PDB file of C-alpha atoms and ligand atoms in Angstrom:
ATOM      1  CA  MET G  23     146.690  27.262 -36.779  1.00 77.00           C
ATOM      2  CA  GLU G  24     149.551  25.718 -35.374  1.00 79.00           C
ATOM      3  CA  ARG G  25     152.470  26.444 -37.353  1.00 80.00           C
ATOM      4  CA  ILE G  26     156.085  25.129 -37.084  1.00 80.00           C
ATOM      5  CA  GLU G  27     159.396  24.984 -38.640  1.00 77.00           C
ATOM      6  CA  ILE G  28     161.339  21.100 -39.444  1.00 78.00           C
ATOM      7  CA  GLU G  29     163.865  21.209 -40.528  1.00 72.00           C
ATOM      8  CA  ASN G  30     164.854  24.451 -42.042  1.00 76.00           C
ATOM      9  CA  LEU G  31     161.009  23.819 -43.447  1.00 84.00           C
ATOM     10  CA  ALA G  32     157.900  25.634 -42.376  1.00 92.00           C
ATOM     11  CA  VAL G  33     154.496  23.272 -41.644  1.00 95.00           C
ATOM     12  CA  GLN G  34     150.943  24.674 -40.686  1.00 97.00           C
ATOM     13  CA  ILE G  35     149.001  22.526 -39.609  1.00 98.00           C
ATOM     14  CA  ARG G  36     146.008  22.435 -39.779  1.00 98.00           C
ATOM     15  CA  ALA G  37     142.508  21.426 -38.392  1.00 97.00           C
ATOM     16  CA  ALA G  38     140.562  19.134 -42.156  1.00 97.00           C
ATOM     17  CA  ARG G  39     137.845  21.136 -42.757  1.00 96.00           C
ATOM     18  CA  LEU G  40     134.483  19.579 -44.723  1.00 95.00           C
ATOM     19  CA  GLU G  41     136.102  20.808 -48.054  1.00 97.00           C
ATOM     20  CA  ASP G  42     139.185  18.566 -47.454  1.00 98.00           C
ATOM     21  CA  ALA G  43     137.045  14.860 -48.215  1.00 98.00           C
ATOM     22  CA  GLY G  44     139.097  14.275 -50.928  1.00 98.00           C
ATOM     23  CA  ILE G  45     142.341  15.526 -50.134  1.00 98.00           C
ATOM     24  CA  ILE G  46     141.800  13.115 -47.931  1.00 98.00           C
ATOM     25  CA  THR G  47     140.340  10.086 -49.368  1.00 98.00           C
ATOM     26  CA  ARG G  48     143.853  10.717 -51.647  1.00 98.00           C
ATOM     27  CA  HIS G  49     145.999  10.378 -48.588  1.00 98.00           C
ATOM     28  CA  ARG G  50     143.311   7.265 -47.862  1.00 98.00           C
ATOM     29  CA  TYR G  51     144.028   5.397 -50.453  1.00 97.00           C
ATOM     30  CA  PRO G  52     147.763   7.049 -51.950  1.00 96.00           C
ATOM     31  CA  GLY G  53     147.664   6.278 -55.283  1.00 96.00           C
ATOM     32  CA  GLU G  54     144.585   4.131 -55.861  1.00 96.00           C
ATOM     33  CA  MET G  55     141.428   3.821 -58.542  1.00 96.00           C
ATOM     34  CA  GLY G  56     137.689   2.588 -57.838  1.00 95.00           C
ATOM     35  CA  GLU G  57     134.991   3.113 -56.749  1.00 96.00           C
ATOM     36  CA  HIS G  58     135.526   2.678 -52.858  1.00 96.00           C
ATOM     37  CA  LEU G  59     137.316   6.393 -52.796  1.00 97.00           C
ATOM     38  CA  ALA G  60     134.250   7.755 -53.750  1.00 98.00           C
ATOM     39  CA  VAL G  61     132.694   5.931 -51.093  1.00 97.00           C
ATOM     40  CA  TYR G  62     135.168   7.376 -47.953  1.00 98.00           C
ATOM     41  CA  GLU G  63     134.851  10.226 -49.878  1.00 98.00           C
ATOM     42  CA  ASP G  64     131.112  10.386 -49.518  1.00 98.00           C
ATOM     43  CA  TRP G  65     131.027   9.289 -46.363  1.00 97.00           C
ATOM     44  CA  LEU G  66     133.590  11.474 -44.237  1.00 97.00           C
ATOM     45  CA  PRO G  67     131.448  14.778 -44.082  1.00 96.00           C
ATOM     46  CA  THR G  68     128.614  11.999 -41.806  1.00 96.00           C
ATOM     47  CA  VAL G  69     131.509  12.031 -39.419  1.00 96.00           C
ATOM     48  CA  PHE G  70     132.707  15.276 -39.857  1.00 93.00           C
ATOM     49  CA  ILE G  71     130.238  16.788 -38.403  1.00 89.00           C
ATOM     50  CA  GLY G  72     129.004  15.034 -36.099  1.00 89.00           C
ATOM     51  CA  GLY G  73     132.860  15.368 -34.594  1.00 94.00           C
ATOM     52  CA  VAL G  74     132.794  11.754 -34.888  1.00 97.00           C
ATOM     53  CA  TYR G  75     136.103  12.408 -37.144  1.00 98.00           C
ATOM     54  CA  LEU G  76     138.498  14.525 -36.488  1.00 98.00           C
ATOM     55  CA  GLY G  77     141.348  15.994 -39.055  1.00 98.00           C
ATOM     56  CA  TRP G  78     144.640  17.664 -39.034  1.00 98.00           C
ATOM     57  CA  LEU G  79     146.370  18.664 -42.599  1.00 98.00           C
ATOM     58  CA  ALA G  80     150.493  19.776 -42.680  1.00 98.00           C
ATOM     59  CA  GLN G  81     150.883  21.883 -46.290  1.00 98.00           C
ATOM     60  CA  SER G  82     153.498  24.294 -46.310  1.00 97.00           C
ATOM     61  CA  ASP G  83     153.940  27.068 -49.328  1.00 95.00           C
ATOM     62  CA  GLY G  84     149.800  26.558 -49.331  1.00 94.00           C
ATOM     63  CA  ARG G  85     149.765  22.858 -50.745  1.00 97.00           C
ATOM     64  CA  VAL G  86     149.495  19.588 -48.549  1.00 98.00           C
ATOM     65  CA  ILE G  87     151.826  18.719 -47.646  1.00 98.00           C
ATOM     66  CA  GLY G  88     149.927  15.526 -45.618  1.00 98.00           C
ATOM     67  CA  GLY G  89     147.657  14.476 -43.593  1.00 98.00           C
ATOM     68  CA  ALA G  90     146.182  12.990 -40.342  1.00 98.00           C
ATOM     69  CA  GLY G  91     143.077  11.919 -39.229  1.00 98.00           C
ATOM     70  CA  LEU G  92     141.081  10.279 -35.611  1.00 98.00           C
ATOM     71  CA  LEU G  93     137.801   8.552 -35.668  1.00 98.00           C
ATOM     72  CA  LEU G  94     136.098   8.595 -32.248  1.00 98.00           C
ATOM     73  CA  ILE G  95     134.857   5.222 -31.217  1.00 97.00           C
ATOM     74  CA  ASN G  96     132.234   4.865 -29.349  1.00 96.00           C
ATOM     75  CA  TRP G  97     133.568   1.461 -28.132  1.00 95.00           C
ATOM     76  CA  GLN G  98     132.743   0.644 -24.855  1.00 96.00           C
ATOM     77  CA  PRO G  99     134.093   1.046 -21.218  1.00 95.00           C
ATOM     78  CA  SER G 100     136.452  -1.115 -20.048  1.00 92.00           C
ATOM     79  CA  ARG G 101     137.942  -2.180 -16.529  1.00 93.00           C
ATOM     80  CA  THR G 102     140.674  -0.479 -16.903  1.00 89.00           C
ATOM     81  CA  ASP G 103     139.526   2.645 -18.914  1.00 90.00           C
ATOM     82  CA  PRO G 104     136.354   4.295 -18.032  1.00 91.00           C
ATOM     83  CA  HIS G 105     135.935   6.669 -20.646  1.00 92.00           C
ATOM     84  CA  PRO G 106     133.297   5.084 -23.397  1.00 96.00           C
ATOM     85  CA  LEU G 107     135.489   6.262 -26.775  1.00 97.00           C
ATOM     86  CA  ARG G 108     138.295   4.720 -28.192  1.00 96.00           C
ATOM     87  CA  GLY G 109     140.537   6.952 -30.534  1.00 98.00           C
ATOM     88  CA  ARG G 110     141.795   5.678 -33.803  1.00 98.00           C
ATOM     89  CA  VAL G 111     144.393   7.371 -35.519  1.00 98.00           C
ATOM     90  CA  VAL G 112     143.145   6.519 -39.686  1.00 98.00           C
ATOM     91  CA  ASN G 113     144.940   8.226 -42.562  1.00 98.00           C
ATOM     92  CA  VAL G 114     148.762   9.681 -41.721  1.00 98.00           C
ATOM     93  CA  PHE G 115     150.008   9.723 -44.773  1.00 98.00           C
ATOM     94  CA  VAL G 116     153.265  12.971 -45.648  1.00 98.00           C
ATOM     95  CA  GLU G 117     154.029  12.903 -49.604  1.00 98.00           C
ATOM     96  CA  PRO G 118     157.241  11.146 -50.758  1.00 97.00           C
ATOM     97  CA  ASP G 119     158.796  15.154 -51.058  1.00 96.00           C
ATOM     98  CA  PHE G 120     158.642  15.831 -48.264  1.00 96.00           C
ATOM     99  CA  ARG G 121     159.258  12.735 -45.704  1.00 97.00           C
ATOM    100  CA  GLY G 122     161.855  11.566 -43.006  1.00 95.00           C
ATOM    101  CA  ARG G 123     162.084  15.981 -41.456  1.00 95.00           C
ATOM    102  CA  GLY G 124     159.002  14.634 -39.409  1.00 96.00           C
ATOM    103  CA  VAL G 125     156.338  16.400 -40.595  1.00 97.00           C
ATOM    104  CA  ALA G 126     153.852  12.442 -40.401  1.00 98.00           C
ATOM    105  CA  ARG G 127     155.606  12.797 -36.252  1.00 98.00           C
ATOM    106  CA  SER G 128     154.482  16.722 -35.850  1.00 97.00           C
ATOM    107  CA  LEU G 129     150.521  15.775 -37.497  1.00 98.00           C
ATOM    108  CA  MET G 130     150.676  12.450 -34.330  1.00 98.00           C
ATOM    109  CA  GLN G 131     151.896  14.897 -31.498  1.00 98.00           C
ATOM    110  CA  THR G 132     148.692  17.261 -33.113  1.00 98.00           C
ATOM    111  CA  ALA G 133     146.543  14.004 -32.455  1.00 98.00           C
ATOM    112  CA  LEU G 134     147.471  12.681 -30.164  1.00 98.00           C
ATOM    113  CA  ALA G 135     147.428  16.049 -28.305  1.00 98.00           C
ATOM    114  CA  GLU G 136     143.861  15.837 -28.930  1.00 98.00           C
ATOM    115  CA  ALA G 137     142.777  12.498 -27.863  1.00 98.00           C
ATOM    116  CA  ARG G 138     144.422  14.371 -24.178  1.00 97.00           C
ATOM    117  CA  ARG G 139     142.059  17.260 -24.099  1.00 97.00           C
ATOM    118  CA  LEU G 140     139.497  15.735 -24.675  1.00 96.00           C
ATOM    119  CA  GLY G 141     140.309  12.356 -22.106  1.00 95.00           C
ATOM    120  CA  LEU G 142     140.945   9.796 -24.191  1.00 96.00           C
ATOM    121  CA  SER G 143     143.086   7.243 -22.652  1.00 92.00           C
ATOM    122  CA  THR G 144     143.255   4.422 -25.617  1.00 94.00           C
ATOM    123  CA  LEU G 145     144.374   5.238 -28.310  1.00 97.00           C
ATOM    124  CA  ASN G 146     144.186   2.217 -31.570  1.00 96.00           C
ATOM    125  CA  LEU G 147     145.454   2.237 -35.051  1.00 97.00           C
ATOM    126  CA  GLY G 148     146.549  -0.456 -37.768  1.00 95.00           C
ATOM    127  CA  THR G 149     149.764   0.206 -39.103  1.00 96.00           C
ATOM    128  CA  SER G 150     151.462  -0.032 -42.355  1.00 95.00           C
ATOM    129  CA  GLU G 151     155.789  -1.400 -42.104  1.00 96.00           C
ATOM    130  CA  GLN G 152     156.336   2.791 -42.470  1.00 95.00           C
ATOM    131  CA  GLY G 153     154.556   3.840 -40.228  1.00 97.00           C
ATOM    132  CA  ARG G 154     155.763   1.196 -37.521  1.00 97.00           C
ATOM    133  CA  PRO G 155     159.342   3.311 -36.399  1.00 98.00           C
ATOM    134  CA  LEU G 156     156.747   6.250 -35.942  1.00 98.00           C
ATOM    135  CA  TYR G 157     153.724   4.681 -33.330  1.00 98.00           C
ATOM    136  CA  ALA G 158     156.434   2.803 -32.018  1.00 98.00           C
ATOM    137  CA  SER G 159     158.108   5.968 -30.926  1.00 98.00           C
ATOM    138  CA  LEU G 160     155.460   7.018 -30.115  1.00 98.00           C
ATOM    139  CA  GLY G 161     154.698   4.287 -27.755  1.00 98.00           C
ATOM    140  CA  PHE G 162     151.758   2.184 -29.565  1.00 98.00           C
ATOM    141  CA  GLN G 163     152.385  -1.200 -29.235  1.00 97.00           C
ATOM    142  CA  ALA G 164     150.782  -4.279 -31.529  1.00 95.00           C
ATOM    143  CA  ALA G 165     148.020  -5.932 -29.594  1.00 92.00           C
ATOM    144  CA  ALA G 166     147.683  -9.781 -28.836  1.00 92.00           C
ATOM    145  CA  THR G 167     144.569 -10.175 -28.442  1.00 92.00           C
ATOM    146  CA  GLU G 168     143.073  -8.662 -31.189  1.00 90.00           C
ATOM    147  CA  MET G 169     141.203 -11.102 -33.594  1.00 92.00           C
ATOM    148  CA  TRP G 170     139.222 -10.131 -36.918  1.00 90.00           C
ATOM    149  CA  LEU G 171     137.008 -11.781 -39.951  1.00 92.00           C
ATOM    150  CA  LYS G 172     136.211 -10.761 -43.057  1.00 87.00           C
ATOM    151  CA  ILE G 173     131.811 -11.530 -43.989  1.00 90.00           C
ATOM    152  CA  LYS G 174     130.989 -11.564 -48.206  1.00 86.00           C
ATOM    153  CA  THR G 175     128.158  -9.442 -48.205  1.00 86.00           C
ATOM    154  CA  GLU G 176     125.725  -8.294 -51.637  1.00 82.00           C
ATOM    155  CA  HIS G 177     127.194  -4.550 -50.840  1.00 77.00           C
ATOM    156  CA  GLY G 178     130.301  -5.773 -50.942  1.00 77.00           C
ATOM    157  CA  LEU G 179     133.220  -3.380 -53.149  1.00 68.00           C
ATOM    158  CA  SER G 180     135.827  -5.771 -55.830  1.00 60.00           C
ATOM    159  CA  GLY G 181     138.669  -5.872 -55.001  1.00 57.00           C
ATOM    160  CA  ASP G 182     140.984  -7.181 -52.386  1.00 56.00           C
ATOM    161  CA  SER G 183     143.102  -5.206 -50.026  1.00 58.00           C
ATOM    162  CA  PRO G 184     147.048  -4.613 -51.146  1.00 57.00           C
ATOM    163  CA  ALA G 185     148.641  -6.654 -48.243  1.00 56.00           C
ATOM    164  CA  SER G 186     146.376 -10.260 -47.471  1.00 52.00           C
ATOM    165  CA  ASN G 187     146.588 -10.508 -44.154  1.00 60.00           C
ATOM    166  CA  ARG G 188     145.604  -6.357 -43.864  1.00 65.00           C
ATOM    167  CA  ILE G 189     141.523  -5.542 -42.785  1.00 62.00           C
ATOM    168  CA  PRO G 190     139.984  -4.207 -45.213  1.00 61.00           C
TER     169      PRO G 190
HETATM  170  C1  COA Y  27     154.859   6.937 -42.877  1.00 63.73           C
HETATM  171  C2  COA Y  27     154.870   7.957 -42.895  1.00 63.73           C
HETATM  172  C3  COA Y  27     153.646   8.594 -42.988  1.00 63.73           C
HETATM  173  C4  COA Y  27     156.083   8.834 -42.609  1.00 63.73           C
HETATM  174  O1  COA Y  27     156.509   9.925 -42.358  1.00 63.73           O
HETATM  175  P1  COA Y  27     157.874  11.000 -42.362  1.00 63.73           P
HETATM  176  O2  COA Y  27     156.974  12.804 -42.619  1.00 63.73           O
HETATM  177  O3  COA Y  27     158.233  10.416 -43.411  1.00 63.73           O
HETATM  178  O4  COA Y  27     158.089  10.683 -40.728  1.00 63.73           O
HETATM  179  P2  COA Y  27     158.797  11.864 -40.013  1.00 63.73           P
HETATM  180  O5  COA Y  27     159.020  12.126 -40.420  1.00 63.73           O
HETATM  181  O6  COA Y  27     158.058  11.694 -39.109  1.00 63.73           O
HETATM  182  O7  COA Y  27     159.657  10.938 -39.455  1.00 63.73           O
HETATM  183  C5  COA Y  27     158.965   9.768 -37.914  1.00 63.73           C
HETATM  184  C6  COA Y  27     159.369   8.414 -37.855  1.00 63.73           C
HETATM  185  O8  COA Y  27     160.046   7.628 -38.512  1.00 63.73           O
HETATM  186  C7  COA Y  27     160.409   6.711 -38.278  1.00 63.73           C
HETATM  187  N1  COA Y  27     160.803   6.814 -40.156  1.00 63.73           N
HETATM  188  C8  COA Y  27     160.984   8.018 -40.952  1.00 63.73           C
HETATM  189  N2  COA Y  27     160.619   7.013 -42.362  1.00 63.73           N
HETATM  190  C9  COA Y  27     161.932   6.112 -42.591  1.00 63.73           C
HETATM  191  C10 COA Y  27     162.052   5.799 -43.085  1.00 63.73           C
HETATM  192  N3  COA Y  27     162.614   5.825 -44.698  1.00 63.73           N
HETATM  193  N4  COA Y  27     162.618   5.172 -42.846  1.00 63.73           N
HETATM  194  C11 COA Y  27     162.414   4.587 -41.042  1.00 63.73           C
HETATM  195  N5  COA Y  27     162.184   4.768 -40.484  1.00 63.73           N
HETATM  196  C12 COA Y  27     160.958   5.759 -40.372  1.00 63.73           C
HETATM  197  C13 COA Y  27     161.073   7.428 -38.057  1.00 63.73           C
HETATM  198  O9  COA Y  27     161.264   6.690 -36.692  1.00 63.73           O
HETATM  199  C14 COA Y  27     161.206   8.431 -37.746  1.00 63.73           C
HETATM  200  O10 COA Y  27     161.602   9.481 -36.253  1.00 63.73           O
HETATM  201  P3  COA Y  27     162.979   9.469 -36.072  1.00 63.73           P
HETATM  202  O11 COA Y  27     162.343  11.838 -36.655  1.00 63.73           O
HETATM  203  O12 COA Y  27     163.188  10.662 -34.630  1.00 63.73           O
HETATM  204  O13 COA Y  27     164.249   9.583 -36.657  1.00 63.73           O
HETATM  205  C15 COA Y  27     155.254   8.735 -44.752  1.00 63.73           C
HETATM  206  O14 COA Y  27     156.269   7.808 -44.835  1.00 63.73           O
HETATM  207  C16 COA Y  27     154.311   7.692 -45.644  1.00 63.73           C
HETATM  208  O15 COA Y  27     153.327   9.189 -46.328  1.00 63.73           O
HETATM  209  N6  COA Y  27     153.753   6.575 -46.428  1.00 63.73           N
HETATM  210  C17 COA Y  27     153.039   6.292 -46.414  1.00 63.73           C
HETATM  211  C18 COA Y  27     151.731   5.966 -46.510  1.00 63.73           C
HETATM  212  C19 COA Y  27     151.667   4.824 -45.128  1.00 63.73           C
HETATM  213  O16 COA Y  27     152.414   4.163 -44.896  1.00 63.73           O
HETATM  214  N7  COA Y  27     151.362   5.821 -44.286  1.00 63.73           N
HETATM  215  C20 COA Y  27     151.297   4.539 -42.654  1.00 63.73           C
HETATM  216  C21 COA Y  27     149.693   4.403 -42.734  1.00 63.73           C
HETATM  217  S1  COA Y  27     149.821   3.429 -41.551  1.00 63.73           S
END
């Protein structure tokens, strides 16, 4: 466990465990209700076990105050990146009372250090407006060439994505 002092706040960053699936799901969908939460929580162990999902939680006084995840995606090697795996940063969240004190930055630095250790050279993520300055300051750039398509299927869950131009 990494212990750090952030703006007079003692914070520990620890690896997430299987039993943290509920907390991670709430970080992904803060304040939301609906069947998509159970779907996500049930899915997490399947990627945890194979080491496909790596997660970190920030704790203060024994309470989880934030988290971040790194999903290892078998993308394919490319001209500039022979490593087939790419990292997708997901579930970056800090409890409102603890924001603006560097907690998310520390979580991201932990995730980036692990990505480097694994030899990954390309990471991507989807951002909220709140997260954009943080990711930009860490060197993330917007991609000009990505497109996505949503195909309606029978097993699609009801409910709209909160932002209309966001990948649901
Ligand atoms: C986005 C979020 C994770 C940031 O967490 P945080 O712990 O407050 O962030 P940090 O204190 O580590 O700040 C990191 C950087 O983000 C930016 N930032 C943080 N809060 C900001 C604010 N209110 N306004 C503008 N920039 C801000 C700054 O660039 C800051 O760097 P600096 O401290 O060197 O100036 C947090 O606001 C959050 O959980 N929001 C809701 C969920 C969300 O949007 N997650 C991102 C999903 S992609």
